[in-house]
Structure formats: structure tokens, C-alpha cells
Coordinates of C-alpha atoms and ligand atoms in Angstrom, one line a residue:
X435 CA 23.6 60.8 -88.4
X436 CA 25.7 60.1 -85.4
X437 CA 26.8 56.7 -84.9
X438 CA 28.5 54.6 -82.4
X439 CA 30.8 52.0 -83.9
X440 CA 31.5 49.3 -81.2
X441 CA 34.8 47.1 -82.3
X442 CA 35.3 50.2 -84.8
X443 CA 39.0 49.5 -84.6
X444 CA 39.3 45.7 -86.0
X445 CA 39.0 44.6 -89.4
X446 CA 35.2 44.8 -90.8
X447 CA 34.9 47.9 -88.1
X448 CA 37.5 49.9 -88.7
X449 CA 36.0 49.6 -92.9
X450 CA 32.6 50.6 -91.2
X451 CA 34.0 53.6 -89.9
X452 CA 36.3 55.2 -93.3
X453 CA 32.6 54.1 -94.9
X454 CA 30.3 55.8 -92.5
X455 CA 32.8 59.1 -92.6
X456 CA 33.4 58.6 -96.1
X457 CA 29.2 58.9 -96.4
X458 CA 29.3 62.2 -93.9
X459 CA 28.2 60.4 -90.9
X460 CA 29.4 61.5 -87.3
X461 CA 30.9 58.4 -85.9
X462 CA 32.4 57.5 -82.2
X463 CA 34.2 54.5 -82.1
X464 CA 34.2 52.2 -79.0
X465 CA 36.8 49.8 -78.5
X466 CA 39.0 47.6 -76.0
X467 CA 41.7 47.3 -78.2
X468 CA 42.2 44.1 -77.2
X469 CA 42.8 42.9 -81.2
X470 CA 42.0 45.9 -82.9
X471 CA 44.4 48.6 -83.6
X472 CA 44.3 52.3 -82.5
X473 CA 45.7 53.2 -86.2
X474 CA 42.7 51.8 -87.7
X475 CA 41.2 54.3 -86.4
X476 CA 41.1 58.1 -87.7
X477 CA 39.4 61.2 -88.5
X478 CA 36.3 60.4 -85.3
X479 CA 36.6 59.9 -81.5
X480 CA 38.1 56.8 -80.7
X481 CA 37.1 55.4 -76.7
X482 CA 38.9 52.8 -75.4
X483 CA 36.5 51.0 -73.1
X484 CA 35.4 47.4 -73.2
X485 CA 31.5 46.4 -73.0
X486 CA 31.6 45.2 -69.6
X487 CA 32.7 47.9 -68.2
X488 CA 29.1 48.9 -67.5
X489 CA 29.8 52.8 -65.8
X490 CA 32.2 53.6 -68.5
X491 CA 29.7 52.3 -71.6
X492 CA 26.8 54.8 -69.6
X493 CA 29.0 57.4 -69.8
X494 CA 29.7 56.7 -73.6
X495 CA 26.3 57.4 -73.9
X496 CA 25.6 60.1 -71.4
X497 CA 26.1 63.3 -73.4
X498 CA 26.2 62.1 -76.8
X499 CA 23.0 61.4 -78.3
X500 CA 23.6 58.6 -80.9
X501 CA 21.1 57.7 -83.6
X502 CA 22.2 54.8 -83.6
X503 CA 25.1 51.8 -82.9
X504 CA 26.7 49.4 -85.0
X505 CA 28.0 46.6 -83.4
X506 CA 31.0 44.3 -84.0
X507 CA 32.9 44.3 -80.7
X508 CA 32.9 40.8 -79.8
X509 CA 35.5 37.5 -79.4
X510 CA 35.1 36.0 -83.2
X511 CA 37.7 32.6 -83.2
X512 CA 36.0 29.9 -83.8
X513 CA 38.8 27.7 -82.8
X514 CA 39.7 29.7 -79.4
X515 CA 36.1 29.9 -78.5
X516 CA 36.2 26.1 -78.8
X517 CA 38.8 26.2 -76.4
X518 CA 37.7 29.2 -74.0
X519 CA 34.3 29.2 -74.3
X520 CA 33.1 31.3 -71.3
X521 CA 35.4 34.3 -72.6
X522 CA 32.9 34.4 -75.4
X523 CA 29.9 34.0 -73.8
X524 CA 30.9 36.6 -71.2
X525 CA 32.1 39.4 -74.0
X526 CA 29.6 38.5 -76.9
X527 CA 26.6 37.5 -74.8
X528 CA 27.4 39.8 -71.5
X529 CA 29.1 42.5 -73.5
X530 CA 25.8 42.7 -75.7
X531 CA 23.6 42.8 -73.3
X532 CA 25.8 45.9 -71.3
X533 CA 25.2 47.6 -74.6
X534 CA 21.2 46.9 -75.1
X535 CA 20.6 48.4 -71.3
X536 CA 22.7 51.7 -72.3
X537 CA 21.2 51.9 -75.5
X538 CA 17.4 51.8 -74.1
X539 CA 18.6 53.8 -71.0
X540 CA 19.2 56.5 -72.8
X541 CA 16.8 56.3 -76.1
X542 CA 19.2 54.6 -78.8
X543 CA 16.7 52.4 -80.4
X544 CA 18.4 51.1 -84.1
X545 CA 21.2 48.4 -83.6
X546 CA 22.9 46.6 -86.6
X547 CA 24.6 43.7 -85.5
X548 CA 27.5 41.9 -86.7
X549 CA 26.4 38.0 -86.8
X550 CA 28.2 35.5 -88.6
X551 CA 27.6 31.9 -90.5
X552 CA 28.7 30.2 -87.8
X553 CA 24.7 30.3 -86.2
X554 CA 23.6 27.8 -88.5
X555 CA 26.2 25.0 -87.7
X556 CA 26.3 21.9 -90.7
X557 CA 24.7 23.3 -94.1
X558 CA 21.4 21.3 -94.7
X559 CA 21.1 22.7 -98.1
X560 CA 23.9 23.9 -100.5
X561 CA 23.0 27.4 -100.1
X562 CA 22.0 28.7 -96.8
X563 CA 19.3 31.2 -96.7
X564 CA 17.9 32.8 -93.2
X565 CA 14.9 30.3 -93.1
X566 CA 17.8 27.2 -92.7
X567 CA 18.2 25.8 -89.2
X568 CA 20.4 27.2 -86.6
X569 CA 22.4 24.9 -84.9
X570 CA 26.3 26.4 -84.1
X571 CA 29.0 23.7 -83.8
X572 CA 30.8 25.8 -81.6
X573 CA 30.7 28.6 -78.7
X574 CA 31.4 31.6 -81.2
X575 CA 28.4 30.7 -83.5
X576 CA 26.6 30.1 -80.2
X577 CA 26.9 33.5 -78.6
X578 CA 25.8 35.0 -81.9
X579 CA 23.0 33.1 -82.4
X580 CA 22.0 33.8 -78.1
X581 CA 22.5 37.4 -79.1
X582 CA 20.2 37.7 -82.0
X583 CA 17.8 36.1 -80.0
X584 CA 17.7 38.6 -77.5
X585 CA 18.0 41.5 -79.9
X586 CA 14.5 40.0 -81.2
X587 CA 13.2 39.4 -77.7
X588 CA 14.4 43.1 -76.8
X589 CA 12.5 44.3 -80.2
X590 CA 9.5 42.8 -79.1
X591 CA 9.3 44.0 -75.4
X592 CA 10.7 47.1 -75.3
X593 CA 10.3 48.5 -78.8
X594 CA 14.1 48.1 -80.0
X595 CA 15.1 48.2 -84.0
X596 CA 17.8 45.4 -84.8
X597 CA 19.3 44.3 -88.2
X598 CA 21.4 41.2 -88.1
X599 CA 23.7 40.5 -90.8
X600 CA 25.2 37.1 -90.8
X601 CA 28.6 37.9 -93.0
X602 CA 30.1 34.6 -94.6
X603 CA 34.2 34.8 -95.3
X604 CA 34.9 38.6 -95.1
X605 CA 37.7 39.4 -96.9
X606 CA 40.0 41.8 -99.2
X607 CA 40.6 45.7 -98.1
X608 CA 40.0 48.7 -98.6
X609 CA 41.2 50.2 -102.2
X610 CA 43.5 52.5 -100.2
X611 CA 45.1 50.0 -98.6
X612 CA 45.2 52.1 -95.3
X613 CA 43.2 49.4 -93.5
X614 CA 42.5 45.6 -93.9
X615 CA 43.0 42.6 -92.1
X616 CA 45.8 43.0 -89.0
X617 CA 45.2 39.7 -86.6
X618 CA 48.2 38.8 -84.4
X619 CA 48.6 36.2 -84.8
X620 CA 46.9 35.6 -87.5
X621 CA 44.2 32.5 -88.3
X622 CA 41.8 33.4 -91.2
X623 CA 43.2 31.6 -95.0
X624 CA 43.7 34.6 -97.7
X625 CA 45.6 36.5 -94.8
X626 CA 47.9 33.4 -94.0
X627 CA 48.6 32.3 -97.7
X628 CA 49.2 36.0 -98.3
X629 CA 51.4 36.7 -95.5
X630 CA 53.5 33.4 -96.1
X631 CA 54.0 34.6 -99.2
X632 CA 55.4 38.2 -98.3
X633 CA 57.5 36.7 -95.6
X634 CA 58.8 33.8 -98.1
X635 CA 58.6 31.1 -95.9
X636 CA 56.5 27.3 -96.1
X637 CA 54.4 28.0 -92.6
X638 CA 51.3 28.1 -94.9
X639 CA 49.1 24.9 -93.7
X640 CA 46.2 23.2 -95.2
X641 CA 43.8 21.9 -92.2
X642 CA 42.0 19.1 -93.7
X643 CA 41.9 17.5 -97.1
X644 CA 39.6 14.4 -95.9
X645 CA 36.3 16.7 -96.1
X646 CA 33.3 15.7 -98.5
X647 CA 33.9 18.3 -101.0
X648 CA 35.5 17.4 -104.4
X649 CA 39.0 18.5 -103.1
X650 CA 38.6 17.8 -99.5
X651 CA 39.3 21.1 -98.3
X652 CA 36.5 23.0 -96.9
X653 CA 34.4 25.4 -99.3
X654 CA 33.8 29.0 -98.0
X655 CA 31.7 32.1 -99.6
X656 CA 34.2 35.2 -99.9
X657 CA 32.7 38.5 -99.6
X658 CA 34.4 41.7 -99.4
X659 CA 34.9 44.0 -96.8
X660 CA 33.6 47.1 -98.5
X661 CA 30.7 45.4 -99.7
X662 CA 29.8 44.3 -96.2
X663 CA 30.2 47.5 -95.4
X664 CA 28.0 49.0 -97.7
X665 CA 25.3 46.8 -96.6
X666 CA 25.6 48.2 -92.9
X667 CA 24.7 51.7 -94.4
X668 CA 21.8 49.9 -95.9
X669 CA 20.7 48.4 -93.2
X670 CA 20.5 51.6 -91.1
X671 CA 18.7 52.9 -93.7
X672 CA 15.9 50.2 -93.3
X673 CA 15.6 50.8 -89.6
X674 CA 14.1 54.4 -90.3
X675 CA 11.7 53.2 -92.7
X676 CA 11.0 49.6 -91.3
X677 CA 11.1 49.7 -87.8
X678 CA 11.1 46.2 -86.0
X679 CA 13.6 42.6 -86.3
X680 CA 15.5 41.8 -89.5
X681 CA 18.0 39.3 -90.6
X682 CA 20.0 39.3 -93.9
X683 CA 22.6 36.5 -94.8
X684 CA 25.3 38.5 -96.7
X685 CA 27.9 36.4 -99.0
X686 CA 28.4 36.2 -102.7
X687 CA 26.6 32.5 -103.5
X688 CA 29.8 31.0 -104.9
X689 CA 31.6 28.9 -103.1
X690 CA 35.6 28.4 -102.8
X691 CA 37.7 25.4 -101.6
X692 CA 41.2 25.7 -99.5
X693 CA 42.7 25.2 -102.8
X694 CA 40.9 27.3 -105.0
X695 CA 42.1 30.3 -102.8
X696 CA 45.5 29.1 -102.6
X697 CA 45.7 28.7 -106.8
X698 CA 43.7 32.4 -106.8
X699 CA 46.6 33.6 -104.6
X700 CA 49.2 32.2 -106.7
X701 CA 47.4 33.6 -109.6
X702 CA 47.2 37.5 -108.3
X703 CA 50.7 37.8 -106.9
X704 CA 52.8 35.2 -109.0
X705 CA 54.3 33.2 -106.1
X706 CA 54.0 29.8 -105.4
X707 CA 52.3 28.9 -101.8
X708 CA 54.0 26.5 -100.5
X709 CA 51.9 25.0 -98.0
X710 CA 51.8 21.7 -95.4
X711 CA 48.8 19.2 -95.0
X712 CA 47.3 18.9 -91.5
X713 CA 44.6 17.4 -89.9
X714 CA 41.2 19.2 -89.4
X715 CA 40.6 22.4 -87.5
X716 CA 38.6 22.1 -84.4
X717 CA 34.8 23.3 -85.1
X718 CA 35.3 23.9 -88.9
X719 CA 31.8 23.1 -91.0
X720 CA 32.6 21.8 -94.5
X721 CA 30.8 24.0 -96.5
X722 CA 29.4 27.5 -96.1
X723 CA 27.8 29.1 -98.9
X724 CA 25.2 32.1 -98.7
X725 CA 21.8 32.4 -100.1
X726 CA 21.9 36.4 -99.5
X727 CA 18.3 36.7 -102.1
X728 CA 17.0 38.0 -99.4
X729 CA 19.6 41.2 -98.9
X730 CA 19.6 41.9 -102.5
X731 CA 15.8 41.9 -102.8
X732 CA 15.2 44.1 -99.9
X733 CA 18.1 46.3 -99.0
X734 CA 19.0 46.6 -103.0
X735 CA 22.7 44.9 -102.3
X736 CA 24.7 44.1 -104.9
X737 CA 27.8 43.0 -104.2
X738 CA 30.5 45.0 -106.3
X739 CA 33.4 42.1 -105.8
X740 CA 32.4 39.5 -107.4
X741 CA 35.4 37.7 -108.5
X742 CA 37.5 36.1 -106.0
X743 CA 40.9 36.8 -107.4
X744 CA 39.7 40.9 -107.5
X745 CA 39.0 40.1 -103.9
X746 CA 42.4 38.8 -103.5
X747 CA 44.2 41.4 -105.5
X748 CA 42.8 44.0 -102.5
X749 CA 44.1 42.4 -100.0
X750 CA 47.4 41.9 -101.5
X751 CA 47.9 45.4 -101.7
X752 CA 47.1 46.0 -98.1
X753 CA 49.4 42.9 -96.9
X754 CA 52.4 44.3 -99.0
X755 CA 51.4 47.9 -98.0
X756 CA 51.2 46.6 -94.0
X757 CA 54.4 44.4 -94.5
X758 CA 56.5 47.2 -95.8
X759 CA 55.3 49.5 -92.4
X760 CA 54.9 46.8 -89.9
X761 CA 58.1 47.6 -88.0
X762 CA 56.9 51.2 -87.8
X763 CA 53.0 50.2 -86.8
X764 CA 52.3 50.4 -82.9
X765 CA 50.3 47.6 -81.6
Ligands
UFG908 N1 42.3 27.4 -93.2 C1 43.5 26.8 -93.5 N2 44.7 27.3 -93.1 C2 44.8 28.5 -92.5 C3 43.6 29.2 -92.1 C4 42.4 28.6 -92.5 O1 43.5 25.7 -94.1 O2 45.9 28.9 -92.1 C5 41.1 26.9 -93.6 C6 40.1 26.6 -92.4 O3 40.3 25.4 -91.8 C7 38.8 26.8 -93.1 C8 39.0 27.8 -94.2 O4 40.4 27.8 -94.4 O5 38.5 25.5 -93.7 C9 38.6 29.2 -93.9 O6 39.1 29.5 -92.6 P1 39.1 31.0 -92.0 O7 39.7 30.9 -90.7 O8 39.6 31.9 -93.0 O9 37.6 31.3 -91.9 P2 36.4 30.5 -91.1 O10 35.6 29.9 -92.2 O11 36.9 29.6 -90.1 O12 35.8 31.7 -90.3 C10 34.8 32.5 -90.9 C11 34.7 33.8 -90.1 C12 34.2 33.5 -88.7 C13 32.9 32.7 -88.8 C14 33.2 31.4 -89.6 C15 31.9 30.6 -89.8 O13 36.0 34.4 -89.9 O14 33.9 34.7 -88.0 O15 33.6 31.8 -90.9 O16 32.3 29.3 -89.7 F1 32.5 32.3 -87.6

């Protein structure tokens, strides 16, 4: 298949693509570049063009004829879009819609999109399965939520195919180590903890230990990259044989504290973090934990890490193998 990979050069994209070559697909990648990295990117076309740039994104499409798209470019800071919200309305919301109109005007008609946790706001139930209620505590999980909407509005009208898949904590890297997590700067947790480690100093900080979890730091679902991944491939896969709307919550079930990943950390590299309390993060939930019955039932996904410290054992590797090149990496 060919395949258009928007945001193919950030962190869960750039996996996308090695996984889509990796499984003999034809891949173009569209991206702004804006955080993603042109070195993320190799072995497939790589277009620099950002989705709201409406002539250039037609003549992505004009003389290629994609089977499909898979689509992560978007703004995804949940703290920034608290601060900046029209940026992500205009690139997720805007930039999505850009992308819809070039895909129908020129026959693409399977989308899987990257959603994200952060549509269904404060947890109701201790797991959340795709039935809970959507209510986003912030302008990120907002502009997710506005774009699955019109992905199933667009299914309905005009005959579009659409997968969403809302990932909980992605995390870890790829076994090679080539490509993982690269934010500058930098605000997810195992990233931080690991990089603070590499670099030896105490700029590690714990936002919020007043939370109503049995810690007081907030409890997040940790799935890895690859296995996100795989479940893209799956999804496509259910497109050609189940046309129509679907949604799949993807995480592992098991939910980890601020503290549990800083011991697992400690545990996989031998270092102590060394870390400072702060107050609470702007827009955080307490606890996100999937229900993902539904993606392992239908699309057959199994998760292959299961275990948080394998998770974080990955993503060592790539944080030493990136800190050892990072003079020599162009941004
Ligand atoms: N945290 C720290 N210190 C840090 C970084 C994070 O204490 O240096 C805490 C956060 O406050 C939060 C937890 O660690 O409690 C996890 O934070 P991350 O930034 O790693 O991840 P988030 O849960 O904020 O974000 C993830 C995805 C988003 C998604 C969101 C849903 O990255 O795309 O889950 O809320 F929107």
C-alpha cells in the first residue's frame, strides 16, 4: 500500500513510518518540521509542508495516488495549548480539515487518526473505555475530540473511512534505538527523569503530590511506541474489510504514579533521580487509565510491552544512544 504519513517525522510518526517500511509499505511523509526532526525520517519521501498550506497539501496529493493517510501532525501540549489555545485549534482542527478536503478531492477515503486521552477530561470510572464521557479539560483534548467528530460527520456524508485511536502515555523506543522521543524542550515524565539522569543534574521536578491517588502524584497508562504502532497497521487493515467510523482506546490497563516511574527509572539504569516537588501542572487529570477490551477484541491487539520497566529499559537505550550524538544531530 501507499501511505501518507502526516507528522511522520515526530515521535509516534516517525515509529509509524520504520513500521510501515519495515512491513513493505510505500510511505510519503508530510511534515512542517516544526518539532519533528528531518533525521527521523529515512528510507521514503519526506515533504516539508504544513496542513494549512492548502495549495501545497493538493499538490501532495496531485500525482500520487495514496491508499490511504495516517495522521498525527498536530500541536499535542497540553500545558501550551492551555496557554495558546487558538494555535491548536487552527493546526489540529483547521490543519484536519485542509487534509479531509484533499483527501476526498482526490479519492483517499481510509484515515487513521492519532487521538489522545485527553478527549475524555476527569475519569468517571477507573478504567476508561470508548463508551465513557468526553469532556477535555483543556484546548489539546478539545481539538481532538472536534476532530473525531468531524471525521464521523465526514464518514457519514461523504462516505469517508476513519479509525481513531486514543493512545494513553506513549512511551519507550524503538529496539534500534535509531528513533524515540526528541522534544526540545522536553515536557513528557520518562524523557525528563531519563534525560536528568544522563545529564547528571537535580532539574527533574515532580508537579503535584496533593492529587487523590495513594501517592499524590498523578497515575498514567504507559504504552509503547511500537505497540501503538502495530495497532495503526491494524487499524488500516480494518478499513478494507470494515468500511465506516471506529474508535479504539489503546493503553495497557495498568496504571503508574509520578513515583512509580521515577523508582522504575532508578531501577533500569541504577541512578538515583533526584527530583524537586512543585505545584500542579496546568490541565493535568489525576488519573488515566485505558480500558483498550475493545482493541484487543476486534483488531486482535496485544500489546507486547507489558512491563513498565521493559518500557523504560527502551527508552534508555535511545536517550543514551541520542545523548552520546546530540552535538552531531541537526535540528
Ligand atoms: N510530570 C512531572 N514532571 C515532568 C513531566 C511530567 O511530574 O517533568 C507529570 C505530569 O504532571 C503528569 C505525568 O507526569 O502528571 C505525565 O506527564 P506527561 O507530560 O509525560 O504526559 P501527559 O499525561 O501530560 O500527556 C499525555 C500525552 C498527551 C495527552 C495526555 C492526556 O503526552 O498527548 O497524556 O492527558 F494529551
Amino acid at each position: 500500500m501507499k501511505i501518507l504519513v502526516t507528522g511522520g517525522a515526530g515521535y509516534i510518526g516517525s515509529q509509524m513510518v520504520k513500521t510501515l517500511l519495515d512491513s513493505g509499505h510505500d510511505v510519503t511523509v508530510l511534515d512542517d518540521l516544526s518539532t519533528g526532526h528531518a533525521w527521523a525520517v529515512s528510507d521514503c519521501e519526506l515533504l516539508q509542508v504544513n496542513l494549512l498550506e492548502e495549495d501545497k497539501l493538493s499538490a501532495v496529493f496531485r500525482g500520487r495516488k495514496f491508499d490511504g493517510v495516517i495522521h498525527f501532525a498536530a500541536k499535542s501540549l497540553v500545558s501550551e495549548s492551555v496557554q495558546k489555545p487558538d494555535i491548536y485549534y487552527r493546526n489540529n482542527v483547521v490543519g484536519t480539515l485542509n487534509l479531509i478536503h484533499s483527501m476526498l478531492a482526490h479519492d483517499v477515503d481510509k484515515i487513521v487518526f492519532s487521538s489522545t486521552a485527553a478527549i475524555f477530561g476527569n475519569p468517571t470510572t477507573p478504567k476508561i473505555s470508548e463508551e465513557h464521557s468526553k469532556h477535555p479539560v483543556n484546548p489539546y483534548g478539545k481539538s481532538k475530540l472536534m476532530i473525531e467528530n468531524m471525521l464521523e460527520d465526514m464518514a457519514f456524508a461523504y462516505g469517508l473511512n476513519a479509525v481513531c485511536f486514543r493512545y494513553f502515555n506513549a512511551a519507550g523506543a524503538d529496539a534500534s534505538a535509531s528513533i524515540g522521543e526528541a522534544h526540545e524542550p522536553e515536557t513528557h515524565l520518562i524523557p525528563n527523569v531519563l534525560r536528568s539522569l544522563l545529564k547528571g543534574e537535580a532539574d527533574m521536578k515532580v508537579f503535584g503530590v496533593d492529587y487523590d491517588t495513594l501517592d499524590g502524584t498523578c497515575v498514567r497508562d504507559y504504552i509503547h511506541v511500537n505497540d501503538l504502532a502495530d495497532a495503526h497497521l491494524l487499524g488500516f487493515d480494518l478499513l478494507k474489510s470494515t468500511p465506516g467510523f471506529h474508535t479504539y482506546n489503546l493503553g495497557n490497563g495498568n496504571g503508574f504514579s509520578v513515583m512509580d516511574v521515577i523508582r522504575a527509572c532508578e531501577t533500569v539504569t541504577g541512578k538515583k533521580v533526584r527530583y524537586t516537588v512543585e505545584g500542579r501542572r496546568q490541565g493535568d487529570p489525576a488519573v488515566l487509565v485505558a480500558d483498550s477490551t475493545k482493541a484487543r477484541t476486534h483488531l486482535n491487539w496485544e500489546p507486547e510491552f507489558v512491563n513498565l520497566e521493559q518500557i523504560i529499559e527502551t527508552a534508555w537505550r535511545w536517550h543514551k544512544n541520542f545523548h552520546a550524538r546530540w552535538s552531531q544531530i541537526p535540528e
